mmCIF file of C-alpha atoms in Angstrom:
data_model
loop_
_atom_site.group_PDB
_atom_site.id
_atom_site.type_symbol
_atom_site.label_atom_id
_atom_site.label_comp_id
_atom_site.label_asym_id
_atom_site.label_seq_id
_atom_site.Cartn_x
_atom_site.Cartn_y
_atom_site.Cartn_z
ATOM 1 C CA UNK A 4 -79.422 44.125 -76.434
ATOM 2 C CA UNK A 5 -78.197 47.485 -76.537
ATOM 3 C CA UNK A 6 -75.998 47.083 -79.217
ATOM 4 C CA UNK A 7 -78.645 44.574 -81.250
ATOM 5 C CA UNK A 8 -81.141 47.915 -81.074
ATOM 6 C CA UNK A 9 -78.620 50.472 -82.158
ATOM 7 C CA UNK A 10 -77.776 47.690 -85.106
ATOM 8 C CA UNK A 11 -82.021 47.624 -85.428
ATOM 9 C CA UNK A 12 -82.424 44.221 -84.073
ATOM 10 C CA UNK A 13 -83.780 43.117 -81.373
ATOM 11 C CA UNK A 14 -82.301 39.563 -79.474
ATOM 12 C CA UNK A 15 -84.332 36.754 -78.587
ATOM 13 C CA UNK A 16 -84.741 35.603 -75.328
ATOM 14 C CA UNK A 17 -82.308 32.795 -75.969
ATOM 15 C CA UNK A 18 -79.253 35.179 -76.669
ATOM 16 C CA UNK A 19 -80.681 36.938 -73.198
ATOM 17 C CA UNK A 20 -80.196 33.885 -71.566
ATOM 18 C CA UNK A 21 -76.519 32.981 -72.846
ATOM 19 C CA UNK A 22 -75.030 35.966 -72.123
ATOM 20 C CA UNK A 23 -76.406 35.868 -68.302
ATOM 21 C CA UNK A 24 -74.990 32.883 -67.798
ATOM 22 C CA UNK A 25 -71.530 33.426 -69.484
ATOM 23 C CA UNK A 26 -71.439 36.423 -66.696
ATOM 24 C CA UNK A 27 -72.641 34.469 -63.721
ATOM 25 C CA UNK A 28 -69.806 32.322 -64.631
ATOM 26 C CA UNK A 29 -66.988 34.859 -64.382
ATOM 27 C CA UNK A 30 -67.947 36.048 -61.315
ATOM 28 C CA UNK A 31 -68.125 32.519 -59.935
ATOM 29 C CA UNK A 32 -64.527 31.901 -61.330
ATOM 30 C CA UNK A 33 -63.430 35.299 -58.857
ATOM 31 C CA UNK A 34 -64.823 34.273 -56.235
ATOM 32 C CA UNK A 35 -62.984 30.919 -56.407
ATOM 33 C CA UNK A 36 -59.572 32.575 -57.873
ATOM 34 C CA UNK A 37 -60.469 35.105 -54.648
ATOM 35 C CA UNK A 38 -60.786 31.904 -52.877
ATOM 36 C CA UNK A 39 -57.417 30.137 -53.591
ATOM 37 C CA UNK A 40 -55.555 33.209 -53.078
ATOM 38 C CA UNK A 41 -56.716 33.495 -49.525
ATOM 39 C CA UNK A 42 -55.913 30.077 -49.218
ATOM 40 C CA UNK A 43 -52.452 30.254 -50.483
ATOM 41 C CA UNK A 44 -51.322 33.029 -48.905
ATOM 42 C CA UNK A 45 -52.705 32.120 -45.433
ATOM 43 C CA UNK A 46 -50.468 28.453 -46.610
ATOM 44 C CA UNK A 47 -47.783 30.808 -47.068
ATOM 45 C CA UNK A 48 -48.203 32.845 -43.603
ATOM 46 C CA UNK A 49 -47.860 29.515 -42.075
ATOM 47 C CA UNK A 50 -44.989 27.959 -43.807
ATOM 48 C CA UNK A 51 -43.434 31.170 -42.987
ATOM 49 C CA UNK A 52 -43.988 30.986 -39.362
ATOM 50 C CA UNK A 53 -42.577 27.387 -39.168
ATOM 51 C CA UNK A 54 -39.696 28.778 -41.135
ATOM 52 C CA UNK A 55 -38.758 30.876 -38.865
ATOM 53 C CA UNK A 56 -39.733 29.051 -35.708
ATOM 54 C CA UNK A 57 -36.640 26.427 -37.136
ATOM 55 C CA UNK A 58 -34.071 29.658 -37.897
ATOM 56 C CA UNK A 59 -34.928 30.299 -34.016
ATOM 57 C CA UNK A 60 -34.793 26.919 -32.983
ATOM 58 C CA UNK A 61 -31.464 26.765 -35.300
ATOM 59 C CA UNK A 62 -30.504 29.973 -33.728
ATOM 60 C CA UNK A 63 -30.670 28.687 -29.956
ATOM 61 C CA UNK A 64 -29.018 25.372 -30.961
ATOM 62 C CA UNK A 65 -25.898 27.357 -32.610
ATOM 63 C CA UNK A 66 -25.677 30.098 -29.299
ATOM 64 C CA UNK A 67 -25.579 26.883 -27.583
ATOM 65 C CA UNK A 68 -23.014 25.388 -29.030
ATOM 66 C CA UNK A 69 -20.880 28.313 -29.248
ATOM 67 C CA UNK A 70 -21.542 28.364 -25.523
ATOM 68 C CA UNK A 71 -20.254 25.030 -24.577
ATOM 69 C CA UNK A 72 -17.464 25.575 -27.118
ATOM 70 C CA UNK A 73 -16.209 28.882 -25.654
ATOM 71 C CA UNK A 74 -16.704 26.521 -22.201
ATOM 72 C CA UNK A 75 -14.776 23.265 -23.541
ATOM 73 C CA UNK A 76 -12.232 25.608 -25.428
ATOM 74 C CA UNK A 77 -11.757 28.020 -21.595
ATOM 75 C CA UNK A 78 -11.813 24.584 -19.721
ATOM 76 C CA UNK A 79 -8.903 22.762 -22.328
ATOM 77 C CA UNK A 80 -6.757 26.126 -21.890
ATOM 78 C CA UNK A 81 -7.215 25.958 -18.062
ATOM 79 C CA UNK A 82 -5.755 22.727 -18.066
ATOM 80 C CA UNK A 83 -3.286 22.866 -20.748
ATOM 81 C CA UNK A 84 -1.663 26.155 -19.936
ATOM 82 C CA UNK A 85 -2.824 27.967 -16.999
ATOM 83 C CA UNK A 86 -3.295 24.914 -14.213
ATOM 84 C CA UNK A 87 0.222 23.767 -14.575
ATOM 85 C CA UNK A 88 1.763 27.299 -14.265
ATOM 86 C CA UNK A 89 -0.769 27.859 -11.535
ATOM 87 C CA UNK A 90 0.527 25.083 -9.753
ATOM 88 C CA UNK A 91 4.409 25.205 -10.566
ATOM 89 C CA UNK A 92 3.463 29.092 -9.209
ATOM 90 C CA UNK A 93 1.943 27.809 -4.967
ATOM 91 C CA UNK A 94 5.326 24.992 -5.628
ATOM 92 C CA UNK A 95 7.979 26.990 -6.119
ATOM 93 C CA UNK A 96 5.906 29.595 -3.519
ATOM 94 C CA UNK A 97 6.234 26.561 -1.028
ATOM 95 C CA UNK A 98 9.848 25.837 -2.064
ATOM 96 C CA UNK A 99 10.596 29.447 -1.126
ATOM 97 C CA UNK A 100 9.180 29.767 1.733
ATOM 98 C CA UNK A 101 10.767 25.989 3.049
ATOM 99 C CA UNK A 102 13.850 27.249 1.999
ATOM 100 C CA UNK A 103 13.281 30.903 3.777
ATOM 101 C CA UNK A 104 12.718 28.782 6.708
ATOM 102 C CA UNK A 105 15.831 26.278 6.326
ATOM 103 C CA UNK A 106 17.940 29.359 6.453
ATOM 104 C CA UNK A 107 16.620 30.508 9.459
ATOM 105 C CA UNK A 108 17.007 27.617 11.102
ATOM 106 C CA UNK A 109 20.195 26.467 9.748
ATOM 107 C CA UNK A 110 21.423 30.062 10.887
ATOM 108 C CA UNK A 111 20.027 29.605 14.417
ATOM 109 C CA UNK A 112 21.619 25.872 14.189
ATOM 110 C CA UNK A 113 24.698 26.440 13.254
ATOM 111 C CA UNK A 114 25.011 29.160 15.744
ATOM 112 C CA UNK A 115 23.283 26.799 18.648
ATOM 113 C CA UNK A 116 26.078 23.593 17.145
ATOM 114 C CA UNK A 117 29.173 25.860 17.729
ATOM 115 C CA UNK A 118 28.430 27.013 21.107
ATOM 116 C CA UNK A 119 27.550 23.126 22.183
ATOM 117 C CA UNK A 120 30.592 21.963 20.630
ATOM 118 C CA UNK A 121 33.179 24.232 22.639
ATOM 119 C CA UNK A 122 32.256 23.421 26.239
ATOM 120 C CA UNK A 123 31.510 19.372 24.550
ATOM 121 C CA UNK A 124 35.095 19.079 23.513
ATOM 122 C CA UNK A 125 36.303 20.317 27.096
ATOM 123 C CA UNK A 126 34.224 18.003 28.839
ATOM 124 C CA UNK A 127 35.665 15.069 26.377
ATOM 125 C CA UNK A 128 39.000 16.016 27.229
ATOM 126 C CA UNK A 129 39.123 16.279 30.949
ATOM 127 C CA UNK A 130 36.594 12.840 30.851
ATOM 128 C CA UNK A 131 40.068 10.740 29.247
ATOM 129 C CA UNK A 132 41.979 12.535 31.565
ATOM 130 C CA UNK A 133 39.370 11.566 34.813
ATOM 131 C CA UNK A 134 38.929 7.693 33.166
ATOM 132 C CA UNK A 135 42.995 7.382 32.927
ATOM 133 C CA UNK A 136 42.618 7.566 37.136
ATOM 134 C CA UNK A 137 39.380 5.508 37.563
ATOM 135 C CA UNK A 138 39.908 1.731 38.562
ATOM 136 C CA UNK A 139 38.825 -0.538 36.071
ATOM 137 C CA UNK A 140 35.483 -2.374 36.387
ATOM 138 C CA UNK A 141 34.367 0.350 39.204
ATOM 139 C CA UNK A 142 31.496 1.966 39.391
ATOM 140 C CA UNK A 143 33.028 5.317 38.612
ATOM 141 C CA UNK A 144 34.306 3.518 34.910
ATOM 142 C CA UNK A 145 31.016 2.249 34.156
ATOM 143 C CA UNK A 146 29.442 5.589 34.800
ATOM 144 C CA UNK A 147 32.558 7.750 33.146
ATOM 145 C CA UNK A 148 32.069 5.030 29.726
ATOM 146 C CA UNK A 149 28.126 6.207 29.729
ATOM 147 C CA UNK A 150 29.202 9.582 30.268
ATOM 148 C CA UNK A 151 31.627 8.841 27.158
ATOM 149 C CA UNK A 152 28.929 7.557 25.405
ATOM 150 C CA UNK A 153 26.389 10.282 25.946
ATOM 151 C CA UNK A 154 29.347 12.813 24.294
ATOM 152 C CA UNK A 155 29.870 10.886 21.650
ATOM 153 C CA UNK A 156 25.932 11.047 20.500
ATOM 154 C CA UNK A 157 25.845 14.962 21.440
ATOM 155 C CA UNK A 158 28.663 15.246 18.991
ATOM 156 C CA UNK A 159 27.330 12.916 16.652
ATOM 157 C CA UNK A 160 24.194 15.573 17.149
ATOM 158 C CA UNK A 161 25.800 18.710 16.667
ATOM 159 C CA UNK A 162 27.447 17.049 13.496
ATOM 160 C CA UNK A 163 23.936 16.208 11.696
ATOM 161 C CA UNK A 164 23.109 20.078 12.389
ATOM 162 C CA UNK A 165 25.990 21.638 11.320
ATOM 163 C CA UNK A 166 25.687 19.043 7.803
ATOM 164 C CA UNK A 167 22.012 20.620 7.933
ATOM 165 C CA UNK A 168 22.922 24.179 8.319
ATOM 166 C CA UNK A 169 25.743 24.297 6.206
ATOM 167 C CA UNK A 170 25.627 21.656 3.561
ATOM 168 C CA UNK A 171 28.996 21.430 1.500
ATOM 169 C CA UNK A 172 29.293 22.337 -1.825
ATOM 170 C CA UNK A 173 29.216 18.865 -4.535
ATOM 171 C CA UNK A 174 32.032 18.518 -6.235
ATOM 172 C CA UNK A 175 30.082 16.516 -9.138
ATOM 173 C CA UNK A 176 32.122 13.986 -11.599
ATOM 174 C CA UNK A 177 30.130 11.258 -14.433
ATOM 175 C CA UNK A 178 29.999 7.815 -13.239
ATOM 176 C CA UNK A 179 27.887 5.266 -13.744
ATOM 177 C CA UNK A 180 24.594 5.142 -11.675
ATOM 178 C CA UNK A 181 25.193 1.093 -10.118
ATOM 179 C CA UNK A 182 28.633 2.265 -9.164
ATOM 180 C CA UNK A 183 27.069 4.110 -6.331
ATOM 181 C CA UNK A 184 25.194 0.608 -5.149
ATOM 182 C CA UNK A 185 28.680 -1.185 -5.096
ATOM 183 C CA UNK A 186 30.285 0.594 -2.244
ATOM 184 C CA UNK A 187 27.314 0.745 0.132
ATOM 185 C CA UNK A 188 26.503 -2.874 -0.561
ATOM 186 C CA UNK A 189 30.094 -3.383 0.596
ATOM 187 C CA UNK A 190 29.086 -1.022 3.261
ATOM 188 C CA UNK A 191 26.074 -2.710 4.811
ATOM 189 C CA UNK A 192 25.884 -6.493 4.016
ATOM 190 C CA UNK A 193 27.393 -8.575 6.513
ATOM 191 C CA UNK A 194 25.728 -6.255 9.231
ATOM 192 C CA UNK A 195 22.889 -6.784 8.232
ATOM 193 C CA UNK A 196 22.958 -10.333 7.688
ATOM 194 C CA UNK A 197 23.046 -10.364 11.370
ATOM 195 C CA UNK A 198 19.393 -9.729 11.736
ATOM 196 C CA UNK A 199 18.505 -12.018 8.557
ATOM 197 C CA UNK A 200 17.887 -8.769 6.285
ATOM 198 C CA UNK A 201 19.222 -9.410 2.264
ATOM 199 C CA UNK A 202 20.337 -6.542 0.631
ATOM 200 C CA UNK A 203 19.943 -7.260 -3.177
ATOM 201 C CA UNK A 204 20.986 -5.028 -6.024
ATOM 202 C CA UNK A 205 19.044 -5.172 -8.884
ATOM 203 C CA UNK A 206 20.051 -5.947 -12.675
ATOM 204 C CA UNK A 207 20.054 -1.900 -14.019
ATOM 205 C CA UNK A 208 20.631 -0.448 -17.483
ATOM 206 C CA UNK A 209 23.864 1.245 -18.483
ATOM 207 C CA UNK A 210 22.773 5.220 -16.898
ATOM 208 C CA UNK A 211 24.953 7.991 -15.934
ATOM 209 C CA UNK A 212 24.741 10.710 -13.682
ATOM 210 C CA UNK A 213 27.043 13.607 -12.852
ATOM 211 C CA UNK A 214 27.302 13.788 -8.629
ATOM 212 C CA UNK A 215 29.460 14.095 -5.992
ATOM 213 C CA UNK A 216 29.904 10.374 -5.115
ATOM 214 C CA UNK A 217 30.533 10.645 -1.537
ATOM 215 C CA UNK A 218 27.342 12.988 -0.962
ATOM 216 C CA UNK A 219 25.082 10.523 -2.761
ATOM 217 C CA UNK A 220 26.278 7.718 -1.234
ATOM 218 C CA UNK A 221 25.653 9.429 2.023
ATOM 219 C CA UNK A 222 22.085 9.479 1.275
ATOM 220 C CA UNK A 223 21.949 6.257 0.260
ATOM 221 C CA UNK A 224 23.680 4.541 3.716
ATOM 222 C CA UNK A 225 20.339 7.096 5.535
ATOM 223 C CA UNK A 226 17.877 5.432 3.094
ATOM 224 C CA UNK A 227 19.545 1.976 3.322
ATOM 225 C CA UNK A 228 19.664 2.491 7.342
ATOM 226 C CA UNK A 229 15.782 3.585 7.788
ATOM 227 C CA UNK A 230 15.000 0.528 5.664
ATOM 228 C CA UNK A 231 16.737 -1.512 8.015
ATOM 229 C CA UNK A 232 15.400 -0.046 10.903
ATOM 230 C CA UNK A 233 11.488 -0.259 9.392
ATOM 231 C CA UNK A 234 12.195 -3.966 8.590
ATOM 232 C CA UNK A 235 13.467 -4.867 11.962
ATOM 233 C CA UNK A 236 14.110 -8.860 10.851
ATOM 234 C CA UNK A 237 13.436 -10.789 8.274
ATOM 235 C CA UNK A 238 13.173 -8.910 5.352
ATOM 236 C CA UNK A 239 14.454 -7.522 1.712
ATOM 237 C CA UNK A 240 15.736 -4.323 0.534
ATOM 238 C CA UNK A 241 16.641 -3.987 -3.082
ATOM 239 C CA UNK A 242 19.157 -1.588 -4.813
ATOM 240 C CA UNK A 243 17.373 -0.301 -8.229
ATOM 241 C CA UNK A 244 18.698 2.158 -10.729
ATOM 242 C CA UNK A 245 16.263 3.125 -13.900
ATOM 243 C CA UNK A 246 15.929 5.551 -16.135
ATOM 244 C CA UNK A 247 12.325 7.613 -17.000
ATOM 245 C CA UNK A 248 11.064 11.197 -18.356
ATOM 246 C CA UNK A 249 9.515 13.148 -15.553
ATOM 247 C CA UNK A 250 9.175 16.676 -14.502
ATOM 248 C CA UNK A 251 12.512 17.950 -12.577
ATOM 249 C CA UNK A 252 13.179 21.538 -12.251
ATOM 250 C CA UNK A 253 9.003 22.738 -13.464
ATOM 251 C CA UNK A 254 10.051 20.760 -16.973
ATOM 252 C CA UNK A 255 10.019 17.333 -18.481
ATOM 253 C CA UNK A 256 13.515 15.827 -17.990
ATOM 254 C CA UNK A 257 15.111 12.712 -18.523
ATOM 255 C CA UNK A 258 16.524 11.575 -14.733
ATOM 256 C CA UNK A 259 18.089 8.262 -13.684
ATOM 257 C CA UNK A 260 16.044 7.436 -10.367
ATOM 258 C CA UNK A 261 18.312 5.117 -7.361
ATOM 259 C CA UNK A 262 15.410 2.971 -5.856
ATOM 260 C CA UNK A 263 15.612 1.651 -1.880
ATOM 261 C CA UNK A 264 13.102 -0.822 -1.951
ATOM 262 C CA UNK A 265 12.441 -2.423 1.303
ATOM 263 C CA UNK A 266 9.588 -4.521 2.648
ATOM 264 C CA UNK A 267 8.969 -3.067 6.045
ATOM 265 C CA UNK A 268 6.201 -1.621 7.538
ATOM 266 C CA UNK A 269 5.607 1.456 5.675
ATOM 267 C CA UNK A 270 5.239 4.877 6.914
ATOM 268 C CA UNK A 271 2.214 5.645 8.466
ATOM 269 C CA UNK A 272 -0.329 8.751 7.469
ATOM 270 C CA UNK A 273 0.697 10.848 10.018
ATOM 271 C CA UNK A 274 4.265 10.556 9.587
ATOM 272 C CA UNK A 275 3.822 11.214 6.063
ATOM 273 C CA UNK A 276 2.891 14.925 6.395
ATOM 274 C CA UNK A 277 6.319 15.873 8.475
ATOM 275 C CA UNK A 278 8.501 13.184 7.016
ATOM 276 C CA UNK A 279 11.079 15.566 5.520
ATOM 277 C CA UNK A 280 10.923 18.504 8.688
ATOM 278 C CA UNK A 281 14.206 19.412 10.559
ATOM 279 C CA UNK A 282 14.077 17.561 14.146
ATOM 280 C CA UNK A 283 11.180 15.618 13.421
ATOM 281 C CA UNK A 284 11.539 11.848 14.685
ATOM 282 C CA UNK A 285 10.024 8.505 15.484
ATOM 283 C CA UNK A 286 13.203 6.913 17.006
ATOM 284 C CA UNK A 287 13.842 7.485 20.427
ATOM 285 C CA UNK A 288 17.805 8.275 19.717
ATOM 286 C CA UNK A 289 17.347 10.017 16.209
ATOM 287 C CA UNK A 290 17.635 13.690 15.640
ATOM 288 C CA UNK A 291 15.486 13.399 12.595
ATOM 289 C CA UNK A 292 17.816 15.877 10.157
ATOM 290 C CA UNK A 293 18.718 12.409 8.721
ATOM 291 C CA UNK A 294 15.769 12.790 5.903
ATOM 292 C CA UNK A 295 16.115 16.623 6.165
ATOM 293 C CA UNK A 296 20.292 16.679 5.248
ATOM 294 C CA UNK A 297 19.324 14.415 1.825
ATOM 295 C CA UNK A 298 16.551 16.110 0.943
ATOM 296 C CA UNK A 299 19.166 19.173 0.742
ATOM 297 C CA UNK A 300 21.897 17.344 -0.726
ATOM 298 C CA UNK A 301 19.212 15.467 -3.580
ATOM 299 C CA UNK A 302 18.386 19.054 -4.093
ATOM 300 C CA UNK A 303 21.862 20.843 -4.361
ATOM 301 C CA UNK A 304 21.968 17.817 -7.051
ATOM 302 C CA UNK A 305 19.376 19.151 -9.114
ATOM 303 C CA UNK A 306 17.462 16.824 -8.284
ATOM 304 C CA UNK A 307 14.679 15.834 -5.666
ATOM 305 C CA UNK A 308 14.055 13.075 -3.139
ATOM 306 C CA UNK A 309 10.508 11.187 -3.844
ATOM 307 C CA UNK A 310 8.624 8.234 -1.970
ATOM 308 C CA UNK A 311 6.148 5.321 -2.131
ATOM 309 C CA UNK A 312 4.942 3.801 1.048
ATOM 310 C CA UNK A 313 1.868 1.474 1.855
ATOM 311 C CA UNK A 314 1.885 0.329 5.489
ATOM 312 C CA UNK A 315 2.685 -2.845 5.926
ATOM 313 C CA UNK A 316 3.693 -3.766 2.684
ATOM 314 C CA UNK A 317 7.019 -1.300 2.411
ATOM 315 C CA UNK A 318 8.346 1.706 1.476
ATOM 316 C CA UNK A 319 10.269 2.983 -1.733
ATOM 317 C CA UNK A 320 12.688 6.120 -1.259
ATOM 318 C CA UNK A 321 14.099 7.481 -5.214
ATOM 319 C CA UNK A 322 16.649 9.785 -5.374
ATOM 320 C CA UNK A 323 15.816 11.598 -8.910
ATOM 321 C CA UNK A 324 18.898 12.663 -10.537
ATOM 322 C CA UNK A 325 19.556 14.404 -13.866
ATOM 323 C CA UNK A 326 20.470 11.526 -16.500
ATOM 324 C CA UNK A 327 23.144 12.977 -18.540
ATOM 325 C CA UNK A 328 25.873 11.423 -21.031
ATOM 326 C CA UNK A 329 28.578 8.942 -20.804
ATOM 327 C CA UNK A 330 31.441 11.546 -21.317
ATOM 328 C CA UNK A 331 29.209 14.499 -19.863
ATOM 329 C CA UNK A 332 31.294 17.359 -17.717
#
């Protein structure tokens, strides 16, 4: 209107009207633009709440999983790495301290064995001379032949101790593992036919070992002789050679293990726990340095002496041996 009268018109009321109403609809647009903007940025307050509630969310969920990671990754080394040297660590701890205490008492043996043996062989001798006067079928024979007998087991004793204390050296040669069966099959099998007991050697591979044959077999007549002795009558014990891959020495070796196999009793719980100490026994005329003596000898081998036993059902001695070539030295 203002510029109308400057231009010397005047508007109608009409013009008035139009340009009232093209205002009011501006300001109605703002409010509404004012509106939206409110809206949208109180959309976008939101959306960015929920954002990051999920990076937190996502967050926790990836600490997590580092967590049981680090945990699975900690528990895997454990038992790869550490638990095996941990436990090779308290074995050969227990192997030093049995064989700490195998000196000692091989020392103490050995001394104890020489000072039975002098005054045993005296009494030996001037027993012949006393039976060589006795009348035969007197009383005085029959008590000088349980006198006679009595030596012989002390001397059979101090034998097993002095073996114990002072174990001879192997002299080790290659032969084939069922060689060793031969000789103490030979050894034991019309004895122990009397008391119905079979002693069957088993079909084996082609193995070799390198041992002193004598000392071996010498474990093998104990093992063969306990069988026996568990069975009583009636019964089987098998002569088994194999080959396998198993830890010897605190590594994985191949080994060549001689099986007794005999269906006997089994060893009972008890027994179990002391089975290989010096002087332990369950026979009432054993000196129980039997087990102890092959144990050593197994172990002077390089190898070890290992058992399976259910009572009543039997008992499995293996003498683990290193499994070498056929032209080894």
């Amino acid at each position: 209107m203002e510029e109308r009268a400057q231009a010397g018109s005047v508007p109608s009321s009409k013009e008035v009207l139009e340009k009232v109403e093209n205002k009011a609809q501006i300001l109605e647009l703002c409010t509404k633009l004012k509106a939206v903007e409110r809206a949208a940025f109180n959309q976008f307050v939101e959306d960015s709440h929920e954002a990051l509630g999920s990076l937190q969310r996502l967050l926790m969920t990836l600490v997590a999983l580092v967590l049981i990671l680090g945990f699975t990754a900690t528990s895997l080394i454990y038992r790869v790495k550490i638990a095996p040297l941990r436990a090779q660590l308290v074995e050969s701890r227990a192997i030093i301290k049995r064989q700490e205490m195998l000196a000692a008492l091989g020392t103490l043996a050995a001394g104890v064995a020489h000072e039975i043996r002098n005054p045993l062989t005296a009494i030996n001798v001037r027993l012949h001379s006393l039976k060589r006067t006795l009348v035969r079928g007197s009383s005085e024979e029959e008590d000088a032949t349980v006198i006679d007998r009595e030596i012989q087991r002390l001397d059979r004793i101090v034998r097993d101790v002095l073996n114990f204390a002072r174990p001879a050296e192997p002299q080790p040669v290659t032969i084939a593992a069922e060689s060793l069966f031969s000789g103490v099959q030979g050894l034991f099998g019309s004895q122990l036919e009397k008391t119905s007991i079979r002693l069957n050697l088993a079909s084996s591979p082609s193995l070799w070992i390198r041992v002193d044959p004598q000392q071996i077999e010498q474990v093998l007549i104990n093992l063969i002789q306990n069988a026996a002795e568990s069975i009583g009558r009636d019964g089987t014990i098998t002569l088994r050679a194999r080959g396998t891959v198993m830890p010897l020495a605190g590594q994985a070796s191949a080994v060549v293990i001689l099986e007794v196999i005999d269906t006997g009793k089994g060893i009972a719980l008890n027994v179990r726990e002391r089975l290989f100490d010096p002087f332990f026994t369950t026979k009432e005329a054993g000196t129980g340095l039997g087990l102890s003596i092959s144990a050593r000898i197994v172990e002077k081998h390089g190898g070890a002496l290992q058992y399976q036993t259910e009572v009543g059902r039997g008992t499995t001695f293996g003498i683990v041996l290193p499994r070498v070539e056929k032209n080894a030295r």
